[in-house]
Short mmCIF file of C-alpha atoms (C1' of nucleotides) in Angstrom, two decimals:
data_model
loop_
_atom_site.label_atom_id
_atom_site.label_comp_id
_atom_site.label_asym_id
_atom_site.label_seq_id
_atom_site.Cartn_x
_atom_site.Cartn_y
_atom_site.Cartn_z
CA MET A 20 75.37 88.48 115.75
CA ALA A 21 76.37 91.61 113.91
CA ALA A 22 76.36 91.49 110.15
CA ASP A 23 80.08 91.78 109.84
CA GLU A 24 80.72 88.91 112.18
CA ASP A 25 79.25 86.68 109.53
CA SER A 26 81.74 85.97 106.81
CA GLY A 27 78.96 85.68 104.26
CA ASP A 28 78.46 89.41 104.26
CA ALA A 29 81.65 91.27 103.49
CA ALA A 30 79.86 94.30 102.11
CA GLU A 31 80.23 96.37 105.25
CA LEU A 32 83.81 95.49 106.08
CA ASP A 33 86.56 98.02 106.07
CA PHE A 34 90.22 97.31 106.75
CA TRP A 35 89.92 97.67 110.51
CA SER A 36 86.85 95.54 110.90
CA PHE A 37 88.46 93.02 108.56
CA VAL A 38 91.49 92.85 110.89
CA ASP A 39 89.16 92.18 113.83
CA LEU A 40 87.30 89.52 111.85
CA ALA A 41 90.59 87.94 110.80
CA LYS A 42 91.89 87.75 114.36
CA ARG A 43 88.66 86.23 115.61
CA ARG A 44 88.30 83.63 112.89
CA LEU A 45 91.96 82.66 112.89
CA ALA A 46 91.76 81.93 116.61
CA ASP A 47 88.26 80.49 116.95
CA GLU A 48 87.94 78.51 113.76
CA TYR A 49 91.51 77.58 112.90
CA GLY A 50 93.34 77.64 116.21
CA PHE A 51 96.09 80.05 115.21
CA ARG A 52 97.44 81.60 118.35
CA HIS A 53 99.49 84.61 117.45
CA GLN A 54 96.74 87.16 116.83
CA LEU A 55 98.65 90.24 117.92
CA ALA A 56 101.53 89.31 115.61
CA THR A 57 99.17 89.03 112.65
CA GLU A 58 97.53 92.32 113.52
CA LEU A 59 100.91 93.99 113.88
CA LEU A 60 102.22 92.91 110.50
CA LEU A 61 98.91 93.55 108.70
CA THR A 62 98.90 97.05 110.14
CA LEU A 63 102.56 97.70 109.38
CA ASN A 64 102.15 96.58 105.79
CA ARG A 65 99.00 98.60 105.37
CA ALA A 66 100.35 101.79 106.90
CA ALA A 67 103.50 101.72 104.80
CA ASN A 68 101.52 101.06 101.61
CA ILE A 69 99.07 103.89 102.29
CA VAL A 70 101.79 106.41 103.02
CA THR A 71 104.04 105.34 100.15
CA TYR A 72 101.17 105.38 97.67
CA ASP A 73 100.14 108.85 98.80
CA LEU A 74 103.68 110.22 98.44
CA GLU A 75 104.05 108.65 95.02
CA ALA A 76 100.65 109.82 93.82
CA SER A 77 100.87 113.37 95.16
CA VAL A 78 104.55 114.24 94.78
CA HIS A 79 106.36 111.94 92.39
CA ARG A 80 104.03 110.78 89.67
CA PRO A 81 102.85 114.29 88.83
CA ARG A 82 106.51 115.00 88.03
CA GLY A 83 106.83 111.97 85.84
CA ARG A 84 108.85 110.19 88.52
CA SER A 85 108.34 107.11 90.62
CA TRP A 86 108.75 106.40 94.28
CA SER A 87 111.57 103.96 93.60
CA GLY A 88 113.33 106.41 91.35
CA PHE A 89 113.07 109.04 94.05
CA ARG A 90 114.60 106.73 96.66
CA LEU A 91 117.63 106.05 94.50
CA LEU A 92 118.09 109.77 93.80
CA PHE A 93 117.62 110.51 97.50
CA VAL A 94 120.42 108.24 98.72
CA THR A 95 122.69 109.35 95.89
CA TRP A 96 121.98 113.02 96.68
CA LEU A 97 122.84 112.70 100.34
CA ALA A 98 125.49 109.97 100.40
CA GLY A 99 126.94 110.15 96.90
CA PRO A 100 129.07 109.63 95.02
CA LEU A 101 128.63 106.04 96.04
CA GLU A 102 128.94 102.57 94.65
CA ALA A 103 125.87 101.04 93.14
CA LYS A 104 126.02 98.15 95.61
CA LYS A 105 126.02 100.65 98.49
CA ALA A 106 123.05 102.42 96.94
CA ALA A 107 121.32 99.03 96.85
CA GLU A 108 122.04 98.51 100.55
CA LEU A 109 120.87 101.97 101.59
CA THR A 110 117.67 101.83 99.57
CA GLY A 111 116.95 98.20 100.36
CA MET A 112 116.65 97.35 96.67
CA SER A 113 118.36 94.54 94.80
CA ARG A 114 121.46 95.38 92.76
CA ALA A 115 119.55 94.59 89.61
CA ALA A 116 116.84 97.06 90.54
CA VAL A 117 119.41 99.80 91.17
CA SER A 118 121.09 99.01 87.87
CA ASN A 119 117.81 99.28 85.98
CA LEU A 120 116.65 102.45 87.70
CA ALA A 121 120.04 104.09 87.29
CA LYS A 122 119.99 103.34 83.59
CA THR A 123 116.76 105.28 83.22
CA GLN A 124 117.99 108.16 85.33
CA VAL A 125 121.30 108.42 83.52
CA ALA A 126 119.30 108.65 80.30
CA ASP A 127 117.11 111.33 81.91
CA GLY A 128 120.16 113.37 82.84
CA LEU A 129 119.64 113.18 86.61
CA LEU A 130 122.40 110.70 87.47
CA GLU A 131 125.82 109.97 86.18
CA ARG A 132 127.73 106.75 86.36
CA MET A 133 131.52 106.42 86.46
CA PRO A 134 133.77 103.41 86.71
CA ALA A 135 135.19 103.14 90.21
CA GLU A 136 138.87 103.99 90.50
CA ARG A 137 140.15 100.92 92.23
CA ASP A 138 137.69 98.17 91.44
CA GLY A 139 136.99 97.48 87.80
CA ARG A 140 133.78 95.76 88.66
CA SER A 141 132.21 98.75 90.44
CA VAL A 142 130.43 101.85 89.25
CA LEU A 143 130.02 105.08 91.20
CA LEU A 144 126.73 106.91 91.03
CA SER A 145 126.37 110.64 91.53
CA LEU A 146 123.82 113.30 90.77
CA THR A 147 124.30 115.67 87.88
CA GLU A 148 123.85 119.39 88.49
CA ARG A 149 120.38 119.08 87.04
CA GLY A 150 119.70 116.11 89.29
CA ARG A 151 120.71 118.13 92.34
CA GLN A 152 118.41 121.00 91.39
CA GLU A 153 115.56 118.59 90.77
CA MET A 154 116.10 116.94 94.16
CA VAL A 155 116.01 120.26 96.01
CA GLU A 156 112.69 121.20 94.41
CA LEU A 157 111.22 117.75 94.70
CA PHE A 158 112.29 117.26 98.29
CA ALA A 159 110.79 120.57 99.32
CA GLU A 160 107.41 119.18 98.32
CA GLN A 161 108.13 115.72 99.69
CA ASN A 162 109.21 117.09 103.06
CA GLU A 163 106.04 119.13 103.48
CA ARG A 164 103.97 116.05 102.70
CA GLU A 165 106.05 113.97 105.12
CA TYR A 166 105.34 116.62 107.74
CA GLU A 167 101.59 116.44 107.09
CA TRP A 168 101.71 112.71 107.67
CA ALA A 169 103.96 112.82 110.70
CA THR A 170 102.02 115.49 112.58
CA VAL A 171 98.99 113.26 112.77
CA LEU A 172 101.05 112.01 115.73
CA THR A 173 102.51 114.08 118.56
CA GLU A 174 106.27 114.48 118.56
CA ALA A 175 106.57 112.05 121.45
CA GLU A 176 104.48 109.50 119.55
CA GLN A 177 106.62 109.99 116.45
CA ARG A 178 109.76 109.27 118.46
CA ILE A 179 108.24 106.19 120.02
CA LEU A 180 107.10 104.93 116.62
CA VAL A 181 110.58 105.39 115.15
CA MET A 182 112.12 103.67 118.16
CA LEU A 183 109.76 100.69 117.92
CA LEU A 184 110.22 100.31 114.17
CA ASP A 185 113.99 100.50 114.66
CA LYS A 186 113.81 97.84 117.33
CA LEU A 187 111.60 95.63 115.17
CA VAL A 188 114.12 95.46 112.35
CA THR A 189 117.46 95.80 114.06
CA ASN A 190 116.99 92.82 116.36
CA ARG A 191 117.18 90.53 113.43
CA ASP A 192 120.00 88.45 114.81
CA GLN A 193 117.44 86.55 116.81
CA PHE A 194 116.50 84.57 113.78
CA ASP A 195 117.65 84.12 110.23
CA VAL A 196 115.87 86.92 108.40
CA ARG A 197 115.78 86.47 104.67
CA GLY A 198 117.28 89.60 103.12
CA ARG A 199 118.07 90.73 99.61
CA ASN A 200 121.40 90.18 97.87
CA MET B 11 135.15 114.79 111.58
CA ALA B 12 134.27 111.13 111.41
CA ALA B 13 134.63 109.42 108.09
CA ASP B 14 130.95 108.89 107.62
CA GLU B 15 130.14 112.53 108.21
CA ASP B 16 131.84 113.25 104.94
CA SER B 17 129.55 112.51 102.05
CA GLY B 18 132.51 111.58 99.88
CA ASP B 19 132.94 108.37 101.74
CA ALA B 20 129.79 106.30 101.70
CA ALA B 21 131.63 103.02 102.10
CA GLU B 22 130.97 102.70 105.80
CA LEU B 23 127.34 103.81 105.81
CA ASP B 24 124.54 101.52 106.79
CA PHE B 25 120.86 102.36 106.77
CA TRP B 26 120.87 103.85 110.25
CA SER B 27 123.92 105.99 109.80
CA PHE B 28 122.55 107.03 106.43
CA VAL B 29 119.35 108.23 108.12
CA ASP B 30 121.46 110.28 110.55
CA LEU B 31 123.51 111.72 107.69
CA ALA B 32 120.35 112.50 105.76
CA LYS B 33 118.77 114.35 108.67
CA ARG B 34 121.91 116.37 109.28
CA ARG B 35 122.56 117.35 105.68
CA LEU B 36 118.90 118.10 104.92
CA ALA B 37 118.83 120.53 107.85
CA ASP B 38 122.32 122.04 107.72
CA GLU B 39 122.95 122.25 104.01
CA TYR B 40 119.47 122.57 102.52
CA GLY B 41 117.38 124.08 105.30
CA PHE B 42 114.69 121.41 105.35
CA ARG B 43 113.08 121.51 108.74
CA HIS B 44 111.03 118.40 109.22
CA GLN B 45 113.77 115.95 110.15
CA LEU B 46 111.73 113.73 112.41
CA ALA B 47 109.05 113.38 109.73
CA THR B 48 111.67 112.24 107.21
CA GLU B 49 113.17 109.81 109.68
CA LEU B 50 109.73 108.44 110.53
CA LEU B 51 108.71 107.74 106.96
CA LEU B 52 112.14 106.39 105.96
CA THR B 53 111.98 104.00 108.89
CA LEU B 54 108.37 102.99 108.26
CA ASN B 55 109.08 102.26 104.62
CA ARG B 56 112.23 100.35 105.47
CA ALA B 57 110.70 98.27 108.24
CA ALA B 58 107.73 97.26 106.12
CA ASN B 59 109.96 96.33 103.18
CA ILE B 60 112.29 94.23 105.34
CA VAL B 61 109.46 92.32 106.96
CA THR B 62 107.49 91.83 103.77
CA TYR B 63 110.53 90.64 101.86
CA ASP B 64 111.40 88.17 104.59
CA LEU B 65 107.87 86.73 104.66
CA GLU B 66 107.80 86.46 100.89
CA ALA B 67 111.26 84.91 100.68
CA SER B 68 110.85 82.46 103.54
CA VAL B 69 107.19 81.44 103.34
CA HIS B 70 105.63 82.28 99.99
CA ARG B 71 108.20 82.04 97.23
CA PRO B 72 109.36 78.56 98.29
CA ARG B 73 105.75 77.50 97.64
CA GLY B 74 105.69 79.11 94.25
CA ARG B 75 103.49 81.90 95.55
CA SER B 76 103.89 85.64 95.95
CA TRP B 77 103.23 88.01 98.78
CA SER B 78 100.51 89.77 96.81
CA GLY B 79 98.90 86.48 95.88
CA PHE B 80 98.87 85.50 99.53
CA ARG B 81 97.21 88.74 100.55
CA LEU B 82 94.37 88.23 98.10
CA LEU B 83 93.87 84.64 99.22
CA PHE B 84 94.01 85.77 102.87
CA VAL B 85 91.19 88.31 102.60
CA THR B 86 89.13 85.92 100.47
CA TRP B 87 89.69 83.09 102.97
CA LEU B 88 88.53 85.13 105.97
CA ALA B 89 85.95 87.49 104.47
CA GLY B 90 84.79 85.62 101.39
CA PRO B 91 82.84 85.13 99.31
CA LEU B 92 83.28 88.79 98.52
CA GLU B 93 83.15 91.16 95.58
CA ALA B 94 86.38 91.84 93.79
CA LYS B 95 86.12 95.55 94.56
CA LYS B 96 85.81 94.75 98.28
CA ALA B 97 88.85 92.50 98.01
CA ALA B 98 90.67 95.46 96.45
CA GLU B 99 89.64 97.67 99.37
CA LEU B 100 90.64 95.16 102.05
CA THR B 101 94.01 94.35 100.48
CA GLY B 102 94.75 97.93 99.49
CA MET B 103 95.36 96.94 95.88
CA SER B 104 93.88 98.46 92.77
CA ARG B 105 90.95 96.67 91.12
CA ALA B 106 93.13 95.90 88.14
CA ALA B 107 95.71 94.24 90.40
CA VAL B 108 93.02 92.09 92.03
CA SER B 109 91.64 91.16 88.61
CA ASN B 110 95.07 90.08 87.38
CA LEU B 111 96.00 88.13 90.51
CA ALA B 112 92.61 86.46 90.64
CA LYS B 113 93.00 85.35 87.05
CA THR B 114 96.19 83.50 87.94
CA GLN B 115 94.72 81.96 91.05
CA VAL B 116 91.54 80.81 89.33
CA ALA B 117 93.80 79.09 86.81
CA ASP B 118 95.79 77.55 89.68
CA GLY B 119 92.62 76.17 91.22
CA LEU B 120 92.84 78.14 94.47
CA LEU B 121 90.09 80.70 93.79
CA GLU B 122 86.80 80.67 92.03
CA ARG B 123 84.95 83.55 90.47
CA MET B 124 81.18 83.79 90.08
CA PRO B 125 78.97 86.52 88.68
CA ALA B 126 77.26 88.39 91.51
CA GLU B 127 73.56 87.73 91.85
CA ARG B 128 72.22 91.24 91.81
CA ASP B 129 74.79 93.32 90.01
CA GLY B 130 75.78 92.21 86.54
CA ARG B 131 78.99 94.15 86.74
CA SER B 132 80.32 92.40 89.85
CA VAL B 133 82.12 89.16 90.42
CA LEU B 134 82.32 87.27 93.70
CA LEU B 135 85.57 85.66 94.71
CA SER B 136 85.81 82.62 96.97
CA LEU B 137 88.34 79.98 97.80
CA THR B 138 88.03 76.50 96.38
CA GLU B 139 88.35 73.54 98.75
CA ARG B 140 91.93 73.20 97.62
CA GLY B 141 92.49 76.88 98.21
CA ARG B 142 91.18 76.57 101.76
CA GLN B 143 93.49 73.64 102.49
CA GLU B 144 96.43 75.50 101.05
CA MET B 145 95.66 78.57 103.16
CA VAL B 146 95.53 76.56 106.38
CA GLU B 147 98.93 75.01 105.71
CA LEU B 148 100.46 78.21 104.44
CA PHE B 149 99.12 80.35 107.24
CA ALA B 150 100.45 77.95 109.85
CA GLU B 151 103.93 78.78 108.59
CA GLN B 152 103.20 82.45 108.05
CA ASN B 153 101.80 82.85 111.58
CA GLU B 154 104.89 81.31 113.16
CA ARG B 155 107.09 83.67 111.16
CA GLU B 156 104.88 86.64 112.12
CA TYR B 157 105.33 85.59 115.74
CA GLU B 158 109.13 85.49 115.38
CA TRP B 159 109.04 89.03 114.07
CA ALA B 160 106.56 90.36 116.61
CA THR B 161 108.30 88.95 119.68
CA VAL B 162 111.34 91.05 118.99
CA LEU B 163 109.09 93.55 120.82
CA THR B 164 107.37 93.07 124.17
CA GLU B 165 103.61 92.64 124.07
CA ALA B 166 103.13 96.17 125.36
CA GLU B 167 105.42 97.51 122.66
CA GLN B 168 103.51 95.56 120.02
CA ARG B 169 100.24 97.08 121.17
CA ILE B 170 101.71 100.57 121.19
CA LEU B 171 103.14 100.05 117.70
CA VAL B 172 99.77 98.87 116.36
CA MET B 173 98.04 101.81 118.04
CA LEU B 174 100.49 104.35 116.59
CA LEU B 175 100.32 102.86 113.09
CA ASP B 176 96.52 102.85 113.29
CA LYS B 177 96.56 106.46 114.36
CA LEU B 178 98.97 107.41 111.60
CA VAL B 179 96.69 106.16 108.86
CA THR B 180 93.21 106.62 110.24
CA ASN B 181 93.55 110.33 110.86
CA ARG B 182 93.62 110.95 107.18
CA ASP B 183 90.77 113.44 107.18
CA GLN B 184 93.24 116.09 108.18
CA PHE B 185 94.41 116.36 104.64
CA ASP B 186 93.54 114.98 101.25
CA VAL B 187 95.42 111.68 101.15
CA ARG B 188 95.80 110.29 97.68
CA GLY B 189 94.37 106.76 97.72
CA ARG B 190 93.83 104.10 95.11
CA ASN B 191 90.68 103.67 93.06
"C1'" DC C 19 151.85 82.48 89.54
"C1'" DA C 20 147.79 79.70 88.60
"C1'" DG C 21 143.44 78.53 89.65
"C1'" DA C 22 139.32 78.24 92.51
"C1'" DG C 23 136.02 80.86 94.65
"C1'" DT C 24 133.79 85.24 95.36
"C1'" DT C 25 131.92 89.62 94.04
"C1'" DA C 26 129.81 93.62 91.02
"C1'" DG C 27 126.96 94.80 87.48
"C1'" DT C 28 123.95 93.79 83.69
"C1'" DA C 29 120.51 91.44 80.72
"C1'" DA C 30 116.68 88.43 80.34
"C1'" DA C 31 112.61 86.22 81.91
"C1'" DT C 32 108.80 86.60 84.76
"C1'" DG C 33 105.53 88.49 88.04
"C1'" DT C 34 103.45 92.62 90.30
"C1'" DA C 35 101.85 97.43 90.21
"C1'" DT C 36 99.91 101.45 88.07
"C1'" DT C 37 96.68 104.22 84.96
"C1'" DA C 38 93.97 104.71 80.83
"C1'" DA C 39 90.71 102.95 77.85
"C1'" DC C 40 87.12 100.12 77.05
"C1'" DT C 41 82.65 97.37 77.62
"C1'" DA C 42 78.79 96.23 80.27
"C1'" DT C 43 75.72 97.35 83.84
"C1'" DA C 44 73.44 100.32 87.26
"C1'" DT C 45 71.38 104.62 88.86
"C1'" DG C 46 68.94 108.73 88.93
"C1'" DA C 47 67.02 112.99 86.93
"C1'" DG C 48 63.84 114.92 83.89
"C1'" DC D 18 60.95 105.82 79.53
"C1'" DT D 19 65.20 108.00 77.95
"C1'" DC D 20 69.54 109.49 78.53
"C1'" DA D 21 73.49 111.19 81.07
"C1'" DT D 22 76.47 109.85 84.50
"C1'" DA D 23 78.64 106.63 87.45
"C1'" DT D 24 80.47 102.13 88.55
"C1'" DA D 25 82.71 97.20 88.10
"C1'" DG D 26 85.84 94.54 85.89
"C1'" DT D 27 89.13 93.60 82.34
"C1'" DT D 28 92.82 94.47 79.08
"C1'" DA D 29 96.83 96.84 77.41
"C1'" DA D 30 100.81 99.59 77.98
"C1'" DT D 31 104.35 100.75 80.96
"C1'" DA D 32 107.35 100.79 85.06
"C1'" DC D 33 109.21 98.32 88.95
"C1'" DA D 34 110.66 94.04 91.41
"C1'" DT D 35 112.61 89.54 91.65
"C1'" DT D 36 115.92 85.64 90.48
"C1'" DT D 37 118.95 83.43 87.31
"C1'" DA D 38 122.64 83.40 84.30
"C1'" DC D 39 126.33 85.52 82.52
"C1'" DT D 40 130.75 88.29 82.05
"C1'" DA D 41 134.44 90.67 84.06
"C1'" DA D 42 137.19 91.66 87.91
"C1'" DC D 43 139.03 90.68 92.49
"C1'" DT D 44 140.90 87.83 96.32
"C1'" DC D 45 143.09 84.22 98.46
"C1'" DT D 46 145.26 79.71 98.81
"C1'" DG D 47 148.61 76.40 97.57
#
DNA sequence: CAGAGTTAGTAAATGTATTAACTATATGAG
DNA sequence: CTCATATAGTTAATACATTTACTAACTCTG
């Protein structure tokens, strides 16, 4: 029995061999049946975390920014001016998170916030001139890094991956997915 | 020109039409060339966030737990006893994050922490009996929910998705990925 | 028109995540 | 054997994320 098949010796495990160990033990010792589902979601979570961390560490944090801050600026850059609640929908953040991030970015001079014309409850977010310039520079770097990641896969593989991820999350009517807001 | 091709009117955008708008404007107005790469990473990030949030909201938070707490218990359950640094590697968290989460879970009676035998710097993490029981119950629910997500795709599609995600993040030698620790 | 119910944004409380700084321990070169 | 360097874990500071509670504004029904 190989060393890493024995749970007493985790020293040689890496993520991939841990996933194999997890599948085996969940089925053999605990009777859980949906091994491929577990592997799928472990891998999805891991891949997204690795990529996001890399983008944040190599592009955003050196500029004193954060990944979340970038995402808010990104949707405001391309779809703005827009209501804060719409920004929350497009980024997938809660309204409170958008409110807090926007506060920081208004103070930093990258965003501006205006009362909406027809709804006294709403605010509209838009980039300042400085925010637009910053996004052009920042996204130049981000896009190159995105390209480095993506071209690990062939173009056909990239398209298939996008299609499968789309399918995974758009067929949510099949069951009651818990969403934000 | 359709309403949602005009950036002044974000009201009708959803995530998918936003991605289309983003690709178009990044190419046409700003000259950024790697549209498929942007789409890929936007979709990856979004899919992982949707799934993770749903699992946390429907399985973990009702039990007073968190997604991150679950992930630490999960690797300790299946690969433990193990060093805290190995738990950090397998979960993809920083060592500080593992230290902080473990502190809470030791206090909750789910984990225990022992000095390692041969290295005075290390601690070994393992589940308590109560922690093991909790993981069996919790994972029963988690695994059913994972299955509901996964079976949105056919089994062949699930395998392809896992394979593509694996490939995306294991071919990291091609460039200097920024990782944790 | 009044009032009940809903919605938008914000603040507060709480938990998670990071890095830097620190202490303690281990390792290896000279 | 000494000492420089590296490593493991923890703590603190800071930023991000959530939900809850609240206020203000909007909508719809009777």
